[in-house]
């Protein structure tokens, strides 16, 4: 089949006149076909009625509803409370309103409660078995205890304003990048190394401002518990009983507000207002904005075939010229 | 003609611009090509039949698209347009920043502007969103838009919010005198028992479906013991194919021939009987037409504009999945 060696030999303005309405005038009602390999009696800019026939908008989009969103926002509220606690406990220790012993007792209590929640509600023993869990706990505590002199002097030359600014930025970054889908039982693995890193960095910076090493130890231990271990416990609570999830959220909000009120009641009021906005106003905005979402798909989309990972990553077992074990089914067909 | 993509770079857009320029010159028009410099290829050069090419000192920063500066080379463009007494500017490829900027600047010089889009783009990822907005802004003031297939027309109309009747569908064409079948090639009368050669010729990148190819080749070769495969082209996914070949011990039946220059493409293709194209997205696959002109049976994934390109007796369409390709092949 010989193709014409030139571009279309009937270009340009002559063909474009009077074809906007798509009606094919003339005695022969030839049907327009969506093919490129034969000359059709239509101008080049002819737009058929079947134009964009295969356009699909919002094909598989789940609708957003208000109250499920409110419940889902509890995860964000919980994380915000963790950040507030991680930020304020060093402040109170520094000001002498709290003692290191109290903080250690609270950390220990939280650890026990979280472990119990994981074990009872989720059936997951952190660390594999009880013995290993205790061993890991001892290692963690011992490690932090050993490192606390080092941590205290780590940010020694940095001025307090810079430390506070960096800590606030780190905690905001942690809030922004955190994997909320995990706590909301949407995914199975915790991801978000950057958010964890920035949270721990903020905690370590603030710990460096403490006056005594016992304070440093307490702060770092509590912060590690809050950022590392609490998502697992909270996830189990959320999965087991949504009411308990909401109750836990309320308790955390209360605890954070109390910590803030110790420092300044105005800050506590602002925090409660922010939580209310986050819980009730943000979901409403999201639901309203969802009306404008238009996900366009059609025949121009890039195909996304499923690639079985076994075939691509692992070497095959049977080498040589023989029959090869094939994972996917073979279709009937012939060459040529 | 303005585009970032021209010789010495090889590709569909470059060939299209060159051949279109030659055809227009043979019709008596004066054509000048403006592109950015490639290495030491800079300044003014003359190609066949006196086609004048300006290689401007622009900096390519991502896949041969030059760095976007809206007015950075407006003066150069104005000098060129005035010197060559240009009356029409034809920009190619939405991904080419030079073409987009030239369209804007040429409109302020009072030239007529035509724009040709050669690719399909998505709508969802951030890069596509930005590019679509820019395209919408640039094409708002263009006299005509050309797309290479009907699917591409739908895609471009949606992306740039154009009036459909200002978009012309003009498919690409191939110079059939350069892609003739080889009369000496023996066509196997019985595909099962005689040797059949499968040819694949594409850049080995993800969007050309090289992963699909890696999945399909082993079972295909197992099913047809007399099948041989020639793979031409180079790219980042070559290691994947080499791994598949070595894992299944197919080194004697699959030949990875490396990059094939365009002038040798026909000789490469006529060594085979069947041409396989596994692309995941194509607006208009030139390779299909070239292969059909060279006398091969074409098997391709039915994506984008591919179903429109060849009549059903010249091409076998397959679903874009491994199973579908196996069925088709």
XYZ file of C-alpha atoms in Angstrom:
665
model
C 0.000 0.000 0.000
C 1.708 3.148 -1.174
C 1.258 6.129 1.029
C 1.274 9.588 -0.454
C 4.776 10.907 -0.074
C 3.622 14.344 0.972
C 1.607 15.744 3.794
C -2.035 16.222 2.962
C -2.131 17.780 -0.450
C -5.268 19.687 0.251
C -4.280 21.889 3.104
C -5.487 25.043 4.560
C -8.161 27.584 4.307
C -10.223 26.124 1.529
C -11.207 23.174 3.597
C -11.954 24.964 6.747
C -14.785 27.072 5.541
C -18.250 26.395 6.798
C -17.701 23.196 8.644
C -18.330 24.247 12.179
C -21.753 22.795 12.523
C -20.651 19.348 11.602
C -23.375 18.778 9.052
C -22.209 17.007 6.006
C -23.941 18.691 3.126
C -24.286 16.930 -0.161
C -26.216 14.248 -1.867
C -24.165 11.294 -0.622
C -24.673 10.778 3.110
C -21.284 9.235 3.689
C -20.654 8.328 7.268
C -17.618 9.761 8.934
C -15.286 7.117 10.256
C -12.658 7.649 12.841
C -9.846 6.376 10.675
C -6.872 8.073 9.175
C -5.964 5.752 6.365
C -8.545 6.636 3.799
C -9.624 9.862 2.282
C -13.036 10.870 3.505
C -15.258 13.505 1.925
C -15.046 15.647 5.025
C -12.811 18.608 5.675
C -9.856 18.257 7.974
C -11.471 20.110 10.835
C -14.773 18.263 10.651
C -16.104 17.497 14.101
C -18.435 14.557 14.155
C -21.268 14.017 16.613
C -19.256 11.228 18.095
C -16.540 13.654 19.082
C -15.528 13.053 22.677
C -17.920 10.155 22.834
C -15.522 8.137 24.930
C -14.820 10.880 27.390
C -15.475 9.767 30.926
C -15.498 12.228 33.804
C -15.117 11.116 37.397
C -15.315 7.450 36.628
C -14.394 5.852 39.902
C -14.591 8.701 42.290
C -15.984 7.884 45.705
C -18.222 10.662 46.996
C -17.149 12.585 50.036
C -19.581 12.822 52.890
C -19.405 15.116 55.855
C -19.591 12.969 58.982
C -17.137 10.283 57.857
C -14.745 13.104 57.101
C -15.256 14.505 60.578
C -14.420 11.143 62.071
C -11.394 10.853 59.811
C -10.165 14.241 60.908
C -9.785 12.831 64.402
C -6.475 11.340 63.294
C -5.168 14.767 62.428
C -6.404 16.147 65.729
C -4.662 13.365 67.612
C -1.402 14.044 65.840
C -1.713 17.756 66.570
C -2.180 16.925 70.254
C 0.935 14.770 70.188
C 2.883 17.643 68.723
C 1.530 20.056 71.305
C 2.473 17.676 74.094
C 5.913 17.099 72.663
C 6.428 20.819 72.474
C 4.996 21.819 75.822
C 6.431 19.200 78.132
C 9.961 20.572 77.638
C 8.594 24.042 78.255
C 7.054 23.039 81.560
C 10.108 21.086 82.616
C 12.265 24.066 81.836
C 9.999 26.360 83.820
C 9.826 23.933 86.718
C 6.072 23.405 86.579
C 6.594 19.713 86.025
C 9.183 17.372 87.434
C 11.179 14.791 85.562
C 9.746 12.079 87.740
C 6.193 12.999 86.810
C 7.038 13.022 83.151
C 8.736 9.639 83.427
C 5.759 8.226 85.229
C 3.446 9.556 82.515
C 5.678 8.093 79.818
C 5.748 4.756 81.542
C 2.005 4.776 81.961
C 1.470 5.650 78.321
C 3.846 2.914 77.248
C 2.001 0.345 79.291
C -1.381 1.536 78.068
C -0.255 1.556 74.458
C 1.290 -1.873 74.727
C -1.875 -3.210 76.285
C -3.955 -1.620 73.550
C -1.821 -3.200 70.856
C -1.809 -6.573 72.527
C -5.449 -6.771 73.541
C -7.211 -4.886 70.790
C -4.970 -5.650 67.901
C -3.369 -8.905 68.843
C -0.011 -7.477 67.882
C 2.711 -7.815 70.437
C 5.131 -5.034 69.745
C 8.495 -6.615 69.186
C 7.254 -10.052 68.335
C 6.955 -11.731 71.690
C 6.686 -10.485 75.255
C 10.305 -11.240 76.021
C 11.544 -9.528 72.917
C 9.278 -6.601 73.591
C 10.672 -6.165 77.074
C 14.180 -6.515 75.729
C 13.578 -3.865 73.094
C 12.027 -1.577 75.666
C 15.004 -1.987 77.958
C 17.340 -1.328 75.064
C 15.441 1.771 74.084
C 15.367 3.202 77.578
C 18.986 2.338 78.176
C 20.005 3.840 74.894
C 18.207 7.090 75.547
C 19.617 7.226 79.069
C 23.115 6.746 77.728
C 22.679 9.321 75.031
C 21.068 12.024 77.087
C 24.288 13.806 78.058
C 25.207 13.866 74.402
C 21.786 15.092 73.386
C 21.896 17.833 75.931
C 25.019 19.321 74.492
C 24.118 18.653 70.893
C 22.444 21.964 70.243
C 24.323 23.844 72.925
C 25.656 26.584 70.715
C 22.324 27.308 69.084
C 20.386 30.164 70.565
C 17.018 29.490 72.130
C 15.041 31.441 69.545
C 16.532 29.404 66.749
C 15.830 26.207 68.626
C 12.226 27.153 69.193
C 11.786 28.261 65.597
C 13.323 25.082 64.239
C 11.284 22.957 66.589
C 8.062 24.629 65.531
C 8.969 24.227 61.885
C 9.863 20.598 62.459
C 6.594 19.884 64.203
C 4.606 21.595 61.455
C 6.449 19.568 58.849
C 5.706 16.473 60.851
C 2.031 17.336 60.893
C 2.027 18.054 57.206
C 3.778 14.929 56.012
C 2.406 12.430 58.469
C 0.804 9.261 57.214
C -2.755 9.783 58.428
C -4.021 6.939 56.350
C -2.293 4.525 58.663
C -4.066 5.668 61.784
C -7.338 5.779 59.913
C -6.943 2.115 59.055
C -6.587 2.798 55.345
C -3.123 1.390 54.828
C -1.260 -1.418 56.453
C 2.246 -0.090 56.736
C 3.410 3.040 58.369
C 5.197 5.279 55.932
C 6.487 8.802 56.174
C 10.096 8.654 57.248
C 10.533 12.369 56.695
C 7.700 13.303 59.001
C 9.041 11.013 61.693
C 12.501 12.432 61.265
C 11.362 16.013 61.543
C 9.286 15.231 64.625
C 12.177 13.526 66.352
C 14.483 16.352 65.340
C 12.164 18.876 66.935
C 12.016 16.802 70.107
C 15.773 16.466 70.294
C 16.275 20.176 69.745
C 13.909 21.035 72.527
C 15.485 18.440 74.776
C 18.797 20.117 74.277
C 17.518 23.141 76.163
C 16.867 21.223 79.365
C 18.791 22.021 82.491
C 19.256 18.550 83.898
C 20.029 15.292 82.219
C 17.087 13.609 83.841
C 14.884 16.152 82.115
C 16.521 15.416 78.784
C 15.978 11.713 79.280
C 12.322 12.204 80.160
C 11.606 14.514 77.244
C 13.268 12.363 74.638
C 11.618 9.215 75.919
C 8.177 10.778 75.917
C 8.635 12.261 72.478
C 9.853 8.993 71.034
C 6.868 7.229 72.483
C 4.488 9.809 71.102
C 5.897 9.868 67.603
C 7.079 6.321 67.116
C 4.776 4.106 69.078
C 1.508 5.915 69.507
C 0.402 5.612 65.861
C 0.279 1.846 66.236
C -1.703 1.955 69.452
C -4.079 4.571 68.099
C -4.574 2.565 64.962
C -5.641 -0.463 66.944
C -8.055 1.616 68.985
C -9.505 3.158 65.857
C -9.969 -0.200 64.226
C -11.476 -1.846 67.268
C -14.071 0.699 68.264
C -14.792 4.067 66.617
C -16.415 5.419 69.740
C -13.280 4.709 71.721
C -11.342 6.388 68.934
C -13.388 9.549 69.351
C -13.168 9.324 73.121
C -9.409 8.951 72.891
C -9.283 11.988 70.641
C -11.304 14.009 73.116
C -9.053 12.875 75.960
C -5.959 13.845 74.005
C -7.432 17.230 73.202
C -8.220 17.702 76.870
C -4.721 16.712 77.883
C -3.113 19.049 75.381
C -5.403 21.881 76.394
C -4.521 21.314 80.044
C -0.830 21.442 79.223
C -1.396 24.656 77.317
C -3.524 26.133 80.054
C -0.673 25.606 82.502
C 1.375 27.904 80.323
C -1.216 30.356 79.096
C -5.036 30.090 78.987
C -5.203 32.147 75.834
C -3.087 29.601 74.020
C -5.370 26.843 75.260
C -8.406 28.688 73.946
C -6.707 29.226 70.597
C -5.802 25.559 70.420
C -9.377 24.498 71.148
C -10.637 26.869 68.480
C -8.160 25.413 66.001
C -9.281 21.887 66.849
C -12.912 22.876 66.341
C -12.083 24.389 62.964
C -10.110 21.332 61.970
C -12.890 18.985 62.984
C -15.930 20.800 61.665
C -14.958 23.491 59.226
C -12.286 21.722 57.192
C -14.487 18.730 56.277
C -17.239 21.099 55.172
C -14.804 22.909 52.916
C -13.568 19.631 51.468
C -17.082 18.430 50.747
C -17.934 21.692 49.018
C -14.783 21.615 46.956
C -15.408 18.057 45.870
C -18.192 19.250 43.606
C -15.636 20.845 41.323
C -13.487 17.790 40.882
C -13.343 16.545 37.301
C -11.117 13.614 36.588
C -11.002 13.210 32.839
C -10.234 9.892 31.244
C -10.649 8.557 27.761
C -8.938 6.634 24.990
C -5.918 8.923 25.134
C -4.918 7.748 28.579
C -1.675 5.937 28.956
C -2.324 2.277 29.446
C -1.418 0.995 32.872
C -1.068 -2.739 32.495
C -0.453 -4.908 35.467
C 3.118 -6.111 35.702
C 3.473 -9.103 37.981
C 6.426 -8.378 40.189
C 7.704 -11.954 40.174
C 8.480 -11.843 36.524
C 10.332 -8.598 36.650
C 12.355 -8.813 39.814
C 13.293 -12.393 40.517
C 15.418 -14.517 38.234
C 13.670 -17.513 36.822
C 14.535 -20.953 38.074
C 14.561 -22.968 34.855
C 17.296 -21.849 32.495
C 18.037 -23.202 29.107
C 16.052 -23.906 26.016
C 13.154 -25.839 27.223
C 9.652 -25.080 28.230
C 9.456 -22.037 30.402
C 6.993 -21.790 33.244
C 4.674 -18.920 32.530
C 2.691 -17.076 35.162
C 0.001 -15.527 33.057
C -2.366 -17.434 30.879
C -1.604 -17.926 27.241
C -4.116 -17.037 24.640
C -4.797 -18.959 21.513
C -3.338 -17.319 18.505
C -1.100 -17.751 15.563
C 1.782 -15.938 14.114
C 1.803 -14.350 10.738
C 9.028 26.220 11.497
C 9.973 26.493 15.099
C 10.618 23.626 17.422
C 13.155 22.464 19.942
C 13.349 19.122 18.217
C 15.249 18.971 14.962
C 18.248 17.236 13.457
C 20.747 16.122 14.634
C 18.264 14.801 17.148
C 16.319 11.809 15.856
C 12.653 11.240 16.295
C 9.186 11.458 14.832
C 8.818 15.192 15.286
C 12.166 15.907 13.680
C 11.384 13.750 10.663
C 7.974 15.348 10.382
C 9.371 18.870 10.364
C 12.046 17.993 7.836
C 9.752 16.219 5.429
C 7.033 18.824 5.735
C 9.603 21.509 4.979
C 10.808 19.640 1.916
C 7.291 19.165 0.619
C 6.402 22.810 1.145
C 9.553 23.883 -0.604
C 8.758 21.658 -3.536
C 5.428 23.447 -3.744
C 7.250 26.707 -4.055
C 7.065 28.124 -0.534
C 10.056 29.352 1.389
C 10.679 27.475 4.586
C 13.093 28.306 7.367
C 13.556 26.131 10.419
C 14.473 27.612 13.790
C 15.685 25.394 16.557
C 18.240 25.407 19.331
C 21.871 24.539 18.993
C 22.984 20.955 19.424
C 26.498 20.790 20.717
C 28.733 22.396 18.156
C 25.925 22.507 15.635
C 25.100 26.171 15.915
C 24.557 29.113 13.644
C 22.968 28.883 10.239
C 23.108 25.691 8.243
C 21.670 24.642 4.937
C 20.139 21.224 4.472
C 18.944 19.489 1.317
C 17.367 21.708 -1.321
C 18.505 24.795 0.463
C 16.460 24.351 3.609
C 17.838 27.003 5.932
C 18.088 26.047 9.574
C 18.886 28.477 12.357
C 20.503 26.828 15.325
C 20.000 29.441 18.007
C 22.054 29.637 21.181
C 19.346 28.421 23.556
C 20.062 26.204 26.491
C 18.289 22.840 26.465
C 17.537 21.804 29.994
C 15.206 18.819 29.956
C 14.962 16.260 27.181
C 16.010 18.749 24.544
C 13.419 21.350 25.483
C 15.075 24.683 26.004
C 14.862 26.711 29.152
C 11.713 28.823 29.210
C 12.368 32.550 29.039
C 9.447 34.329 27.492
C 11.325 37.254 26.015
C 14.819 35.859 26.108
C 15.050 35.293 22.402
C 12.231 37.469 21.171
C 14.721 39.798 19.578
C 16.407 36.971 17.729
C 13.067 35.705 16.484
C 12.095 39.173 15.321
C 15.352 39.575 13.431
C 14.893 36.213 11.770
C 11.267 36.880 10.844
C 12.080 40.248 9.380
C 15.131 39.052 7.532
C 13.355 36.054 6.041
C 10.163 38.053 5.483
C 8.131 35.414 7.240
C 4.377 35.453 6.988
C 3.522 32.273 8.879
C 4.997 30.593 11.892
C 4.471 26.901 12.460
C 5.268 25.587 15.917
C 5.680 21.904 16.633
C 5.160 19.832 19.737
C 3.530 21.128 22.886
C 6.523 20.084 24.915
C 8.796 22.448 23.021
C 9.204 25.691 24.922
C 10.716 27.350 21.870
C 7.613 26.633 19.845
C 5.290 27.968 22.535
C 7.274 31.131 23.068
C 7.646 31.691 19.357
C 3.879 31.433 18.958
C 3.395 34.204 21.505
C 6.098 36.414 20.096
C 5.052 35.874 16.505
C 1.538 36.994 17.259
C 2.846 40.251 18.569
C 4.818 40.582 15.334
C 1.598 40.129 13.414
C 2.371 36.793 11.819
C -0.129 34.026 11.315
C 0.556 31.122 13.635
C -0.188 27.436 13.201
C 0.608 24.913 15.890
C 0.981 21.173 15.549
C 0.705 18.882 18.530
C 2.285 15.474 18.165
C 1.677 13.802 21.514
C -0.967 12.785 23.955
C -0.787 14.184 27.457
C -2.515 13.331 30.682
C -4.560 15.601 32.899
C -3.873 14.537 36.443
C -0.213 14.857 37.303
C 1.225 18.281 38.188
C 3.498 18.561 35.177
C 0.605 17.921 32.821
C -1.599 20.434 34.612
C 1.007 23.154 34.263
C 1.715 22.303 30.643
C -1.965 22.234 29.778
C -2.517 25.645 31.277
C 0.396 27.062 29.344
C -0.847 25.420 26.172
C -4.305 26.834 26.734
C -2.860 30.302 27.103
C -0.678 30.028 24.010
C -3.253 28.400 21.759
C -5.890 30.958 22.646
C -4.491 33.253 19.991
C -3.395 30.807 17.343
C -5.016 30.674 13.928
C -5.105 26.929 13.501
C -4.097 23.832 15.383
C -3.143 20.586 13.713
C -3.333 17.235 15.426
C -2.069 13.987 14.057
C -5.027 11.762 14.858
C -8.635 12.005 15.975
C -7.785 10.819 19.456
C -5.091 13.444 19.562
C -7.652 16.042 18.503
C -9.954 15.075 21.372
C -7.038 15.162 23.779
C -5.787 18.552 22.606
C -9.248 20.096 22.547
C -9.802 19.036 26.138
C -6.387 20.118 27.308
C -6.337 23.531 25.709
C -10.081 24.244 25.738
C -10.147 24.875 22.001
C -13.048 25.104 19.644
C -13.118 21.742 17.891
C -13.559 23.226 14.459
C -10.331 25.157 14.748
C -8.426 21.889 15.098
C -7.474 20.110 11.909
C -6.611 16.446 11.832
C -3.805 15.831 9.403
C -2.143 12.479 9.918
C 1.547 11.908 9.433
C 2.703 10.215 6.289
C 5.608 8.134 5.290
C 7.724 8.384 2.188
C 6.842 5.036 0.687
C 9.748 5.142 -1.720
C 12.045 4.868 1.267
C 10.166 2.047 2.924
C 9.623 -0.557 0.284
C 9.296 -4.237 0.998
C 12.202 -6.447 0.202
C 11.189 -8.805 -2.583
C 13.859 -11.262 -1.575
C 12.383 -11.937 1.835
C 10.804 -15.373 1.869
C 7.430 -15.255 3.441
C 6.837 -18.395 5.519
C 3.902 -20.323 4.202
C 3.431 -22.187 7.434
C 4.112 -19.993 10.452
C 4.372 -22.918 12.805
C 7.129 -24.883 11.208
C 9.194 -22.301 9.359
C 11.268 -19.588 10.815
C 9.435 -16.367 11.548
C 11.280 -13.246 12.558
C 9.703 -10.678 14.842
C 11.037 -7.146 14.715
C 10.780 -4.533 17.437
C 12.157 -1.079 16.752
C 11.610 1.669 19.283
C 13.323 3.704 21.930
C 13.623 1.441 24.949
C 11.751 3.602 27.424
C 8.813 2.890 29.706
C 6.151 4.517 27.576
C 7.043 2.340 24.614
C 5.977 -0.675 26.630
C 9.350 -2.316 27.069
C 8.129 -3.898 30.305
C 5.266 -5.501 28.408
C 7.745 -6.708 25.864
C 9.851 -8.306 28.562
C 6.787 -10.115 29.868
C 5.598 -11.281 26.494
C 8.810 -12.436 24.835
C 9.541 -15.547 26.930
C 6.130 -17.191 26.558
C 6.015 -16.181 22.921
C 9.319 -17.808 22.214
C 8.296 -20.846 24.167
C 5.126 -21.187 22.165
C 6.779 -20.858 18.772
C 10.039 -22.752 18.676
C 10.954 -21.387 15.276
C 10.525 -17.750 16.231
C 13.394 -15.320 16.314
C 13.270 -11.781 17.607
C 15.231 -8.718 16.587
C 15.098 -5.777 18.938
C 16.441 -2.485 17.674
C 16.813 0.715 19.600
C 18.435 1.846 22.764
C 17.361 3.456 25.957
C 17.162 3.181 29.729
C 15.183 -0.049 29.641
C 17.744 -1.976 27.686
C 19.068 -3.574 30.860
C 15.634 -4.982 31.560
C 15.477 -6.689 28.197
C 18.985 -8.015 28.546
C 18.060 -9.413 31.934
C 14.959 -11.103 30.565
C 16.964 -12.579 27.718
C 19.677 -13.903 29.980
C 17.308 -15.197 32.637
C 15.434 -17.315 30.135
C 18.425 -18.325 28.114
C 17.133 -16.761 24.949
C 20.377 -15.264 23.797
C 20.477 -17.288 20.622
C 16.963 -16.371 19.618
C 16.711 -12.744 20.684
C 19.153 -10.227 19.266
C 19.422 -6.813 20.873
C 20.835 -4.774 18.059
C 21.274 -1.409 19.713
C 20.362 1.926 18.258
C 19.402 1.891 14.602
C 19.792 5.040 12.578
C 16.733 6.192 10.731
C 18.282 5.703 7.328
C 18.974 2.077 8.189
C 15.569 1.502 9.735
C 14.082 0.061 6.586
C 16.910 -2.400 6.105
C 16.501 -3.436 9.704
C 12.787 -3.903 9.394
C 12.803 -5.952 6.206
C 14.828 -8.582 8.002
C 11.624 -9.608 9.731
C 8.110 -10.690 8.977
C 6.169 -9.298 11.898
C 6.495 -5.925 13.600
C 5.543 -5.709 17.237
C 4.714 -2.457 18.961
C 3.890 -2.548 22.649
C 3.556 1.174 23.384
C 1.508 2.297 26.301
C 0.576 5.604 24.709
C 0.854 6.858 21.151
C -0.809 9.709 19.357
C 0.195 8.367 15.963
C 2.853 5.743 15.714
C 5.014 6.429 12.662
C 6.809 3.139 13.090
C 3.592 1.266 12.361
C 3.159 2.955 9.028
C 6.793 2.481 8.139
C 6.584 -1.193 9.008
C 3.420 -1.662 7.007
C 5.014 0.085 4.047
C 8.001 -2.213 4.350
C 5.713 -5.189 4.054
C 5.574 -6.465 7.604
C 2.508 -7.622 9.468
C 1.965 -5.232 12.332
C 0.882 -6.215 15.825
C 0.309 -3.340 18.198
C -1.372 -2.394 21.438
C -4.577 -0.485 20.836
C -3.740 2.716 22.685
C -4.257 6.330 21.788
C -4.476 6.939 18.078
C -3.182 3.540 16.984
C -6.566 2.024 16.006
C -7.022 4.800 13.476
C -3.717 4.498 11.747
C -3.883 1.381 9.633
C -6.746 -0.557 8.057
C -7.699 -3.753 9.843
C -6.133 -6.038 7.295
C -2.709 -4.525 7.829
C -2.639 -4.430 11.595
C -3.603 -6.724 14.441
C -4.658 -4.796 17.510
C -4.180 -6.117 20.996
C -5.218 -5.115 24.453
C -2.511 -3.216 26.290
C -1.640 -6.048 28.599
C 0.607 -9.045 28.484
C -2.260 -11.434 27.849
C -3.620 -9.289 25.094
C -0.290 -9.056 23.340
C 0.131 -12.807 23.529
C -3.255 -13.283 21.960
C -2.456 -10.791 19.259
C 0.908 -12.219 18.490
